[in-house]
């Protein structure tokens, strides 16, 4: 399922310049690495250090694949919030 290209309320185009969301790949990478570290730490803690290689790989890779649609969208939203000039405008939100 594709993401909306324009805001449903005010019609703002989310892609503020051509290729803007290419940068979301780096945000996605950071989210993915963060998720891997947290999950790896959790497995280490739960197994009390007794887990072998596949005890880490299988749950972590599964979680990344299952979570990829969420990671993809959150990366774009974070990219928009952190690196674009777009800010919430209450006046525009009243239009409907
Ligand atoms: Zn809007």
PDB file of C-alpha atoms in Angstrom, residues 1-7 12-32 67-87:
ATOM      1  CA  UNK A   1       0.000   0.000   0.000  1.00  0.00           C
ATOM      2  CA  UNK A   2       1.333   3.344  -1.004  1.00  0.00           C
ATOM      3  CA  UNK A   3       1.572   6.277   1.342  1.00  0.00           C
ATOM      4  CA  UNK A   4      -0.439   9.434   0.678  1.00  0.00           C
ATOM      5  CA  UNK A   5       1.481  11.906  -1.457  1.00  0.00           C
ATOM      6  CA  UNK A   6      -0.537  14.907  -0.252  1.00  0.00           C
ATOM      7  CA  UNK A   7      -2.100  15.908   3.083  1.00  0.00           C
ATOM      8  CA  UNK A  12       0.440  19.888   1.214  1.00  0.00           C
ATOM      9  CA  UNK A  13       2.758  17.786  -0.919  1.00  0.00           C
ATOM     10  CA  UNK A  14       4.874  15.722   1.474  1.00  0.00           C
ATOM     11  CA  UNK A  15       7.801  15.312  -0.896  1.00  0.00           C
ATOM     12  CA  UNK A  16       9.010  18.900  -0.486  1.00  0.00           C
ATOM     13  CA  UNK A  17      11.590  18.538  -3.252  1.00  0.00           C
ATOM     14  CA  UNK A  18      12.306  15.807  -5.803  1.00  0.00           C
ATOM     15  CA  UNK A  19      14.105  12.901  -4.139  1.00  0.00           C
ATOM     16  CA  UNK A  20      13.570  14.270  -0.645  1.00  0.00           C
ATOM     17  CA  UNK A  21      12.662  10.852   0.722  1.00  0.00           C
ATOM     18  CA  UNK A  22      15.915   9.280  -0.458  1.00  0.00           C
ATOM     19  CA  UNK A  23      17.294  10.585   2.821  1.00  0.00           C
ATOM     20  CA  UNK A  24      14.706   8.496   4.650  1.00  0.00           C
ATOM     21  CA  UNK A  25      16.896   5.493   3.804  1.00  0.00           C
ATOM     22  CA  UNK A  26      19.420   6.741   6.358  1.00  0.00           C
ATOM     23  CA  UNK A  27      16.693   7.280   8.950  1.00  0.00           C
ATOM     24  CA  UNK A  28      15.381   3.791   8.174  1.00  0.00           C
ATOM     25  CA  UNK A  29      18.891   2.399   8.594  1.00  0.00           C
ATOM     26  CA  UNK A  30      19.198   4.053  12.011  1.00  0.00           C
ATOM     27  CA  UNK A  31      15.782   2.699  13.080  1.00  0.00           C
ATOM     28  CA  UNK A  32      16.728  -0.788  11.879  1.00  0.00           C
ATOM     29  CA  UNK A  67       8.298  -4.542  10.814  1.00  0.00           C
ATOM     30  CA  UNK A  68       9.584  -3.156   7.508  1.00  0.00           C
ATOM     31  CA  UNK A  69       6.297  -1.460   6.494  1.00  0.00           C
ATOM     32  CA  UNK A  70       6.272   0.301   9.870  1.00  0.00           C
ATOM     33  CA  UNK A  71       9.960   1.218   9.662  1.00  0.00           C
ATOM     34  CA  UNK A  72       9.480   2.536   6.128  1.00  0.00           C
ATOM     35  CA  UNK A  73       6.634   4.868   7.122  1.00  0.00           C
ATOM     36  CA  UNK A  74       8.199   6.017  10.373  1.00  0.00           C
ATOM     37  CA  UNK A  75      11.451   6.788   8.562  1.00  0.00           C
ATOM     38  CA  UNK A  76       9.592   9.070   6.159  1.00  0.00           C
ATOM     39  CA  UNK A  77       7.645  10.801   8.914  1.00  0.00           C
ATOM     40  CA  UNK A  78      10.824  11.353  10.953  1.00  0.00           C
ATOM     41  CA  UNK A  79      12.613  12.606   7.832  1.00  0.00           C
ATOM     42  CA  UNK A  80       9.805  15.113   7.260  1.00  0.00           C
ATOM     43  CA  UNK A  81       9.864  16.282  10.883  1.00  0.00           C
ATOM     44  CA  UNK A  82      13.638  16.519  11.259  1.00  0.00           C
ATOM     45  CA  UNK A  83      14.930  17.664   7.871  1.00  0.00           C
ATOM     46  CA  UNK A  84      12.202  19.605   6.061  1.00  0.00           C
ATOM     47  CA  UNK A  85      10.959  23.169   6.554  1.00  0.00           C
ATOM     48  CA  UNK A  86       7.372  21.844   6.904  1.00  0.00           C
ATOM     49  CA  UNK A  87       5.852  22.758  10.267  1.00  0.00           C
TER      50      UNK A  87
END
